[in-house]
Amino acid sequence: MAPARPETTSTDAASPAPPAADARTPGRLLAGPDIARTVDRMAHQILERTTGRTAVLVGIPTRGVHLAHRLSGRLRTFSGQAFPVGELDITLYRDDLRRRPPRSLGQTTLPDGGVEDATVILVDDVLYSGRTVRAALDALRDHGRPAQVQLAVLVDRGHRRLPIRADYVGKNVPTALADDVVVRLAEVDGVDEVELVRAP
Amino acid sequence: MTAGIRTPTATSTQPATDPASGTAADRVADPVGRPGEAAPTTVGTVDTPGTGTVGTAGTPGGPPPARHLLSAADLDLAGAVHVLDTAERLAQAIAGREVPKLPTLRGRTVVNLFFEDSTRTRISFELAAKRLSADVINFSAKGSSVSKGESLKDTALTLQAMGADAVVCRHPSSGAPHRLARWVDGHVVNAGDGTHEHPTQALLDAFTLRRHLAPGVTGRSGLEDRTVVVVGDVLHSRVARSNVLLLSTLGARVVLVAPPTLLPRGFEHWPVEVTYDLDAAVRRADAVMMLRVQRERMEGAFFPTPREYTRHFGLDERRRALLPEHGVVLHPGPMNRGVEITPQVADGNGSVIVEQVANGVLVRMAVLYLLLTGGLDGAR
């Protein structure tokens, strides 16, 4: 894995943007229509992998939940099958509760069937260190024993701290550690866009 | 964890005498005469028979530290709503699960320090801490060094040395948890001190009321302009005191109904309405909270006979029928069935007494979670 992505590791020290071939100009990475197309593509990939069976989409608040609803809508359109959506707040499972000021707890609601023996697809906006996903896996385990857990993210920005990878990725974005990836969704922020804010 | 124990409040409520002489510290009830200091809404400074009060943390010296929950007055509107919302979220998080346990406070130690008998409060706190995976140590005065004469301060220092992250304290002396908060680094939760306060009971009552009177409401109180009638032994009731403070913070109207002998001195400064006519009060109530007649704290005669008390201030089915359709009946327990409440009402329609117990665990989980992860108002 390491030789495949040398540029990711070399940017660890918040150095300037990586080589031009892979670099993104600072600013907007995805606009509204791009996000719609990306979600469509991810939905198709999910259908390909689940081969006719349905899955439970579990969003991680806040934006992961809205993405899960969008995916579920597209999946229904493409396949005619219902993909139930749940939301899973992971605050109580974070490993940094002692260090960071607490956040307000989010909503947790799982579909009626629960997650027992289901194929569960965790949905989040940005995949970064992997700690959120680790917490989500722990939280999920307390709700039941899914047959399988997959991960769908709109943006993978690298810099994993845990052995976690996504099954469905909307867009891979090489970033420096100090950069910030901001996902805005119409349901929360009034506009659909993904922006990369470069460290000064 | 180690900072900020000696707050500005500590010095302002401290009597001139040496507080460090731990020997008499179990009797923390220095009758602090503080003329002029008592703000009208600070019921904590009301003088009650038998015990003095050290006062609430909300007395002069700036806003109280949010690292302890000593008085219902420690919570402002946003803080109180935040605790109720957090309890609601915790309920969701564990609802319908095979294992109703969260890993959130793993490795933390919560000490239940109970100098007074208690069943439901101690078990409720214990369950709350265990549901959050904290380690719980139960300490009761019986069978401990306290019966050998150890002072509160020495007990506190022992707990301190053992590294308690939170201390849940019940004590027969009003103000004991306030003292304790100055001696330990951990977070102190008042689980009932003498006839003074019982803030988590007020929170669970508010939580229960909100679920019934404003179902689904989060982000705001939901009890605005609701009328809650509190009936009975207000004088000895820490539940009443904390409820008056919290309910008025949440915007509810509180009506006290009690014989004059069971109203504390200074109640006319409380943000409440007082009446002796229970029938009339019940008719316009959204909720009726019956208080236990605390015979163990009564040395004199406060009413002629229990029968007379029941006739004037007891809740029977006739009076229950006067309550509007949506009204609910609360009791902090333990009940004197047949004295302040008849069994038919206690077990009948609109009684939420059993729910109160279940909600107590949720609210205490919320308090422990918030205190141990940064403070009651940390996430606002």
JSON list of N, CA, C and O in Angstrom, two decimals, chain B residues 88-127:
[
{"chain": "B", "resi": 88, "resn": "GLU", "atom": "N", "xyz": [-32.41, 12.39, 26.65]},
{"chain": "B", "resi": 88, "resn": "GLU", "atom": "CA", "xyz": [-33.27, 11.87, 25.57]},
{"chain": "B", "resi": 88, "resn": "GLU", "atom": "C", "xyz": [-32.44, 11.11, 24.54]},
{"chain": "B", "resi": 88, "resn": "GLU", "atom": "O", "xyz": [-32.81, 10.03, 24.08]},
{"chain": "B", "resi": 89, "resn": "ARG", "atom": "N", "xyz": [-31.29, 11.68, 24.20]},
{"chain": "B", "resi": 89, "resn": "ARG", "atom": "CA", "xyz": [-30.40, 11.01, 23.23]},
{"chain": "B", "resi": 89, "resn": "ARG", "atom": "C", "xyz": [-29.86, 9.70, 23.77]},
{"chain": "B", "resi": 89, "resn": "ARG", "atom": "O", "xyz": [-29.72, 8.71, 23.05]},
{"chain": "B", "resi": 90, "resn": "LEU", "atom": "N", "xyz": [-29.52, 9.70, 25.07]},
{"chain": "B", "resi": 90, "resn": "LEU", "atom": "CA", "xyz": [-29.01, 8.47, 25.67]},
{"chain": "B", "resi": 90, "resn": "LEU", "atom": "C", "xyz": [-30.09, 7.40, 25.66]},
{"chain": "B", "resi": 90, "resn": "LEU", "atom": "O", "xyz": [-29.82, 6.22, 25.44]},
{"chain": "B", "resi": 91, "resn": "ALA", "atom": "N", "xyz": [-31.33, 7.82, 25.89]},
{"chain": "B", "resi": 91, "resn": "ALA", "atom": "CA", "xyz": [-32.44, 6.86, 25.84]},
{"chain": "B", "resi": 91, "resn": "ALA", "atom": "C", "xyz": [-32.51, 6.23, 24.46]},
{"chain": "B", "resi": 91, "resn": "ALA", "atom": "O", "xyz": [-32.66, 5.01, 24.33]},
{"chain": "B", "resi": 92, "resn": "GLN", "atom": "N", "xyz": [-32.37, 7.06, 23.43]},
{"chain": "B", "resi": 92, "resn": "GLN", "atom": "CA", "xyz": [-32.38, 6.55, 22.06]},
{"chain": "B", "resi": 92, "resn": "GLN", "atom": "C", "xyz": [-31.23, 5.59, 21.82]},
{"chain": "B", "resi": 92, "resn": "GLN", "atom": "O", "xyz": [-31.39, 4.56, 21.18]},
{"chain": "B", "resi": 93, "resn": "ALA", "atom": "N", "xyz": [-30.06, 5.99, 22.34]},
{"chain": "B", "resi": 93, "resn": "ALA", "atom": "CA", "xyz": [-28.86, 5.21, 22.06]},
{"chain": "B", "resi": 93, "resn": "ALA", "atom": "C", "xyz": [-28.95, 3.80, 22.63]},
{"chain": "B", "resi": 93, "resn": "ALA", "atom": "O", "xyz": [-28.39, 2.87, 22.07]},
{"chain": "B", "resi": 94, "resn": "ILE", "atom": "N", "xyz": [-29.66, 3.63, 23.74]},
{"chain": "B", "resi": 94, "resn": "ILE", "atom": "CA", "xyz": [-29.72, 2.29, 24.33]},
{"chain": "B", "resi": 94, "resn": "ILE", "atom": "C", "xyz": [-31.07, 1.62, 24.12]},
{"chain": "B", "resi": 94, "resn": "ILE", "atom": "O", "xyz": [-31.25, 0.47, 24.53]},
{"chain": "B", "resi": 95, "resn": "ALA", "atom": "N", "xyz": [-31.99, 2.30, 23.46]},
{"chain": "B", "resi": 95, "resn": "ALA", "atom": "CA", "xyz": [-33.35, 1.74, 23.30]},
{"chain": "B", "resi": 95, "resn": "ALA", "atom": "C", "xyz": [-33.30, 0.45, 22.49]},
{"chain": "B", "resi": 95, "resn": "ALA", "atom": "O", "xyz": [-32.61, 0.36, 21.47]},
{"chain": "B", "resi": 96, "resn": "GLY", "atom": "N", "xyz": [-34.02, -0.52, 22.95]},
{"chain": "B", "resi": 96, "resn": "GLY", "atom": "CA", "xyz": [-34.21, -1.76, 22.20]},
{"chain": "B", "resi": 96, "resn": "GLY", "atom": "C", "xyz": [-32.95, -2.57, 22.01]},
{"chain": "B", "resi": 96, "resn": "GLY", "atom": "O", "xyz": [-32.88, -3.40, 21.11]},
{"chain": "B", "resi": 97, "resn": "ARG", "atom": "N", "xyz": [-31.94, -2.31, 22.80]},
{"chain": "B", "resi": 97, "resn": "ARG", "atom": "CA", "xyz": [-30.71, -3.06, 22.61]},
{"chain": "B", "resi": 97, "resn": "ARG", "atom": "C", "xyz": [-30.64, -4.23, 23.55]},
{"chain": "B", "resi": 97, "resn": "ARG", "atom": "O", "xyz": [-31.13, -4.18, 24.66]},
{"chain": "B", "resi": 98, "resn": "GLU", "atom": "N", "xyz": [-29.99, -5.27, 23.06]},
{"chain": "B", "resi": 98, "resn": "GLU", "atom": "CA", "xyz": [-29.84, -6.44, 23.90]},
{"chain": "B", "resi": 98, "resn": "GLU", "atom": "C", "xyz": [-28.95, -6.11, 25.10]},
{"chain": "B", "resi": 98, "resn": "GLU", "atom": "O", "xyz": [-29.21, -6.51, 26.21]},
{"chain": "B", "resi": 99, "resn": "VAL", "atom": "N", "xyz": [-27.90, -5.36, 24.83]},
{"chain": "B", "resi": 99, "resn": "VAL", "atom": "CA", "xyz": [-26.97, -4.97, 25.89]},
{"chain": "B", "resi": 99, "resn": "VAL", "atom": "C", "xyz": [-27.06, -3.44, 26.06]},
{"chain": "B", "resi": 99, "resn": "VAL", "atom": "O", "xyz": [-26.50, -2.70, 25.28]},
{"chain": "B", "resi": 100, "resn": "PRO", "atom": "N", "xyz": [-27.81, -2.98, 27.06]},
{"chain": "B", "resi": 100, "resn": "PRO", "atom": "CA", "xyz": [-28.01, -1.54, 27.18]},
{"chain": "B", "resi": 100, "resn": "PRO", "atom": "C", "xyz": [-26.82, -0.87, 27.88]},
{"chain": "B", "resi": 100, "resn": "PRO", "atom": "O", "xyz": [-26.94, -0.27, 28.93]},
{"chain": "B", "resi": 101, "resn": "LYS", "atom": "N", "xyz": [-25.68, -0.97, 27.25]},
{"chain": "B", "resi": 101, "resn": "LYS", "atom": "CA", "xyz": [-24.46, -0.49, 27.90]},
{"chain": "B", "resi": 101, "resn": "LYS", "atom": "C", "xyz": [-23.64, 0.28, 26.88]},
{"chain": "B", "resi": 101, "resn": "LYS", "atom": "O", "xyz": [-23.49, -0.15, 25.74]},
{"chain": "B", "resi": 102, "resn": "LEU", "atom": "N", "xyz": [-23.09, 1.41, 27.30]},
{"chain": "B", "resi": 102, "resn": "LEU", "atom": "CA", "xyz": [-22.26, 2.22, 26.42]},
{"chain": "B", "resi": 102, "resn": "LEU", "atom": "C", "xyz": [-20.84, 2.26, 26.99]},
{"chain": "B", "resi": 102, "resn": "LEU", "atom": "O", "xyz": [-20.67, 2.23, 28.20]},
{"chain": "B", "resi": 103, "resn": "PRO", "atom": "N", "xyz": [-19.84, 2.30, 26.14]},
{"chain": "B", "resi": 103, "resn": "PRO", "atom": "CA", "xyz": [-18.45, 2.23, 26.64]},
{"chain": "B", "resi": 103, "resn": "PRO", "atom": "C", "xyz": [-17.89, 3.58, 27.07]},
{"chain": "B", "resi": 103, "resn": "PRO", "atom": "O", "xyz": [-16.72, 3.69, 27.41]},
{"chain": "B", "resi": 104, "resn": "THR", "atom": "N", "xyz": [-18.74, 4.59, 27.10]},
{"chain": "B", "resi": 104, "resn": "THR", "atom": "CA", "xyz": [-18.30, 5.98, 27.17]},
{"chain": "B", "resi": 104, "resn": "THR", "atom": "C", "xyz": [-17.39, 6.30, 28.36]},
{"chain": "B", "resi": 104, "resn": "THR", "atom": "O", "xyz": [-16.41, 7.03, 28.22]},
{"chain": "B", "resi": 105, "resn": "LEU", "atom": "N", "xyz": [-17.70, 5.81, 29.54]},
{"chain": "B", "resi": 105, "resn": "LEU", "atom": "CA", "xyz": [-16.92, 6.18, 30.73]},
{"chain": "B", "resi": 105, "resn": "LEU", "atom": "C", "xyz": [-16.04, 5.02, 31.20]},
{"chain": "B", "resi": 105, "resn": "LEU", "atom": "O", "xyz": [-15.75, 4.90, 32.39]},
{"chain": "B", "resi": 106, "resn": "ARG", "atom": "N", "xyz": [-15.61, 4.20, 30.26]},
{"chain": "B", "resi": 106, "resn": "ARG", "atom": "CA", "xyz": [-14.77, 3.06, 30.64]},
{"chain": "B", "resi": 106, "resn": "ARG", "atom": "C", "xyz": [-13.52, 3.56, 31.34]},
{"chain": "B", "resi": 106, "resn": "ARG", "atom": "O", "xyz": [-12.89, 4.52, 30.91]},
{"chain": "B", "resi": 107, "resn": "GLY", "atom": "N", "xyz": [-13.18, 2.92, 32.45]},
{"chain": "B", "resi": 107, "resn": "GLY", "atom": "CA", "xyz": [-11.97, 3.30, 33.16]},
{"chain": "B", "resi": 107, "resn": "GLY", "atom": "C", "xyz": [-12.15, 4.44, 34.14]},
{"chain": "B", "resi": 107, "resn": "GLY", "atom": "O", "xyz": [-11.21, 4.80, 34.84]},
{"chain": "B", "resi": 108, "resn": "ARG", "atom": "N", "xyz": [-13.33, 5.03, 34.18]},
{"chain": "B", "resi": 108, "resn": "ARG", "atom": "CA", "xyz": [-13.57, 6.07, 35.17]},
{"chain": "B", "resi": 108, "resn": "ARG", "atom": "C", "xyz": [-14.19, 5.45, 36.41]},
{"chain": "B", "resi": 108, "resn": "ARG", "atom": "O", "xyz": [-14.85, 4.42, 36.34]},
{"chain": "B", "resi": 109, "resn": "THR", "atom": "N", "xyz": [-13.96, 6.12, 37.54]},
{"chain": "B", "resi": 109, "resn": "THR", "atom": "CA", "xyz": [-14.48, 5.59, 38.79]},
{"chain": "B", "resi": 109, "resn": "THR", "atom": "C", "xyz": [-15.52, 6.55, 39.37]},
{"chain": "B", "resi": 109, "resn": "THR", "atom": "O", "xyz": [-15.26, 7.74, 39.51]},
{"chain": "B", "resi": 110, "resn": "VAL", "atom": "N", "xyz": [-16.68, 6.02, 39.66]},
{"chain": "B", "resi": 110, "resn": "VAL", "atom": "CA", "xyz": [-17.73, 6.81, 40.29]},
{"chain": "B", "resi": 110, "resn": "VAL", "atom": "C", "xyz": [-17.96, 6.24, 41.69]},
{"chain": "B", "resi": 110, "resn": "VAL", "atom": "O", "xyz": [-18.19, 5.04, 41.84]},
{"chain": "B", "resi": 111, "resn": "VAL", "atom": "N", "xyz": [-17.85, 7.09, 42.69]},
{"chain": "B", "resi": 111, "resn": "VAL", "atom": "CA", "xyz": [-18.06, 6.64, 44.06]},
{"chain": "B", "resi": 111, "resn": "VAL", "atom": "C", "xyz": [-19.43, 7.11, 44.54]},
{"chain": "B", "resi": 111, "resn": "VAL", "atom": "O", "xyz": [-19.75, 8.30, 44.45]},
{"chain": "B", "resi": 112, "resn": "ASN", "atom": "N", "xyz": [-20.24, 6.18, 44.98]},
{"chain": "B", "resi": 112, "resn": "ASN", "atom": "CA", "xyz": [-21.51, 6.54, 45.61]},
{"chain": "B", "resi": 112, "resn": "ASN", "atom": "C", "xyz": [-21.27, 6.66, 47.11]},
{"chain": "B", "resi": 112, "resn": "ASN", "atom": "O", "xyz": [-21.06, 5.67, 47.80]},
{"chain": "B", "resi": 113, "resn": "LEU", "atom": "N", "xyz": [-21.30, 7.90, 47.59]},
{"chain": "B", "resi": 113, "resn": "LEU", "atom": "CA", "xyz": [-20.97, 8.16, 48.99]},
{"chain": "B", "resi": 113, "resn": "LEU", "atom": "C", "xyz": [-22.26, 8.47, 49.72]},
{"chain": "B", "resi": 113, "resn": "LEU", "atom": "O", "xyz": [-22.76, 9.59, 49.65]},
{"chain": "B", "resi": 114, "resn": "PHE", "atom": "N", "xyz": [-22.83, 7.48, 50.37]},
{"chain": "B", "resi": 114, "resn": "PHE", "atom": "CA", "xyz": [-24.16, 7.66, 50.96]},
{"chain": "B", "resi": 114, "resn": "PHE", "atom": "C", "xyz": [-24.11, 7.59, 52.48]},
{"chain": "B", "resi": 114, "resn": "PHE", "atom": "O", "xyz": [-23.87, 6.54, 53.06]},
{"chain": "B", "resi": 115, "resn": "PHE", "atom": "N", "xyz": [-24.34, 8.74, 53.09]},
{"chain": "B", "resi": 115, "resn": "PHE", "atom": "CA", "xyz": [-24.36, 8.83, 54.55]},
{"chain": "B", "resi": 115, "resn": "PHE", "atom": "C", "xyz": [-25.77, 8.70, 55.10]},
{"chain": "B", "resi": 115, "resn": "PHE", "atom": "O", "xyz": [-26.00, 8.89, 56.27]},
{"chain": "B", "resi": 116, "resn": "GLU", "atom": "N", "xyz": [-26.72, 8.47, 54.18]},
{"chain": "B", "resi": 116, "resn": "GLU", "atom": "CA", "xyz": [-28.11, 8.40, 54.60]},
{"chain": "B", "resi": 116, "resn": "GLU", "atom": "C", "xyz": [-28.73, 7.27, 53.81]},
{"chain": "B", "resi": 116, "resn": "GLU", "atom": "O", "xyz": [-28.33, 7.00, 52.68]},
{"chain": "B", "resi": 117, "resn": "ASP", "atom": "N", "xyz": [-29.74, 6.62, 54.39]},
{"chain": "B", "resi": 117, "resn": "ASP", "atom": "CA", "xyz": [-30.35, 5.49, 53.70]},
{"chain": "B", "resi": 117, "resn": "ASP", "atom": "C", "xyz": [-30.98, 5.94, 52.39]},
{"chain": "B", "resi": 117, "resn": "ASP", "atom": "O", "xyz": [-31.55, 7.02, 52.31]},
{"chain": "B", "resi": 118, "resn": "SER", "atom": "N", "xyz": [-30.87, 5.11, 51.41]},
{"chain": "B", "resi": 118, "resn": "SER", "atom": "CA", "xyz": [-31.48, 5.39, 50.13]},
{"chain": "B", "resi": 118, "resn": "SER", "atom": "C", "xyz": [-31.52, 4.11, 49.34]},
{"chain": "B", "resi": 118, "resn": "SER", "atom": "O", "xyz": [-30.57, 3.34, 49.38]},
{"chain": "B", "resi": 119, "resn": "THR", "atom": "N", "xyz": [-32.62, 3.85, 48.70]},
{"chain": "B", "resi": 119, "resn": "THR", "atom": "CA", "xyz": [-32.66, 2.70, 47.81]},
{"chain": "B", "resi": 119, "resn": "THR", "atom": "C", "xyz": [-32.62, 3.17, 46.38]},
{"chain": "B", "resi": 119, "resn": "THR", "atom": "O", "xyz": [-31.66, 2.93, 45.65]},
{"chain": "B", "resi": 120, "resn": "ARG", "atom": "N", "xyz": [-33.66, 3.92, 45.99]},
{"chain": "B", "resi": 120, "resn": "ARG", "atom": "CA", "xyz": [-33.78, 4.19, 44.56]},
{"chain": "B", "resi": 120, "resn": "ARG", "atom": "C", "xyz": [-32.69, 5.10, 44.04]},
{"chain": "B", "resi": 120, "resn": "ARG", "atom": "O", "xyz": [-32.19, 4.90, 42.95]},
{"chain": "B", "resi": 121, "resn": "THR", "atom": "N", "xyz": [-32.31, 6.11, 44.81]},
{"chain": "B", "resi": 121, "resn": "THR", "atom": "CA", "xyz": [-31.31, 7.04, 44.29]},
{"chain": "B", "resi": 121, "resn": "THR", "atom": "C", "xyz": [-29.96, 6.35, 44.12]},
{"chain": "B", "resi": 121, "resn": "THR", "atom": "O", "xyz": [-29.29, 6.50, 43.10]},
{"chain": "B", "resi": 122, "resn": "ARG", "atom": "N", "xyz": [-29.57, 5.57, 45.11]},
{"chain": "B", "resi": 122, "resn": "ARG", "atom": "CA", "xyz": [-28.27, 4.92, 45.02]},
{"chain": "B", "resi": 122, "resn": "ARG", "atom": "C", "xyz": [-28.24, 3.90, 43.87]},
{"chain": "B", "resi": 122, "resn": "ARG", "atom": "O", "xyz": [-27.32, 3.87, 43.06]},
{"chain": "B", "resi": 123, "resn": "ILE", "atom": "N", "xyz": [-29.30, 3.11, 43.79]},
{"chain": "B", "resi": 123, "resn": "ILE", "atom": "CA", "xyz": [-29.36, 2.11, 42.72]},
{"chain": "B", "resi": 123, "resn": "ILE", "atom": "C", "xyz": [-29.42, 2.79, 41.36]},
{"chain": "B", "resi": 123, "resn": "ILE", "atom": "O", "xyz": [-28.79, 2.35, 40.40]},
{"chain": "B", "resi": 124, "resn": "SER", "atom": "N", "xyz": [-30.15, 3.90, 41.31]},
{"chain": "B", "resi": 124, "resn": "SER", "atom": "CA", "xyz": [-30.29, 4.63, 40.06]},
{"chain": "B", "resi": 124, "resn": "SER", "atom": "C", "xyz": [-28.94, 5.18, 39.60]},
{"chain": "B", "resi": 124, "resn": "SER", "atom": "O", "xyz": [-28.57, 5.04, 38.43]},
{"chain": "B", "resi": 125, "resn": "PHE", "atom": "N", "xyz": [-28.20, 5.78, 40.51]},
{"chain": "B", "resi": 125, "resn": "PHE", "atom": "CA", "xyz": [-26.87, 6.28, 40.16]},
{"chain": "B", "resi": 125, "resn": "PHE", "atom": "C", "xyz": [-25.93, 5.14, 39.79]},
{"chain": "B", "resi": 125, "resn": "PHE", "atom": "O", "xyz": [-25.13, 5.24, 38.86]},
{"chain": "B", "resi": 126, "resn": "GLU", "atom": "N", "xyz": [-26.04, 4.05, 40.53]},
{"chain": "B", "resi": 126, "resn": "GLU", "atom": "CA", "xyz": [-25.18, 2.91, 40.25]},
{"chain": "B", "resi": 126, "resn": "GLU", "atom": "C", "xyz": [-25.45, 2.36, 38.85]},
{"chain": "B", "resi": 126, "resn": "GLU", "atom": "O", "xyz": [-24.53, 2.12, 38.06]},
{"chain": "B", "resi": 127, "resn": "LEU", "atom": "N", "xyz": [-26.73, 2.22, 38.54]},
{"chain": "B", "resi": 127, "resn": "LEU", "atom": "CA", "xyz": [-27.11, 1.70, 37.23]},
{"chain": "B", "resi": 127, "resn": "LEU", "atom": "C", "xyz": [-26.67, 2.67, 36.13]},
{"chain": "B", "resi": 127, "resn": "LEU", "atom": "O", "xyz": [-26.16, 2.26, 35.08]}
]
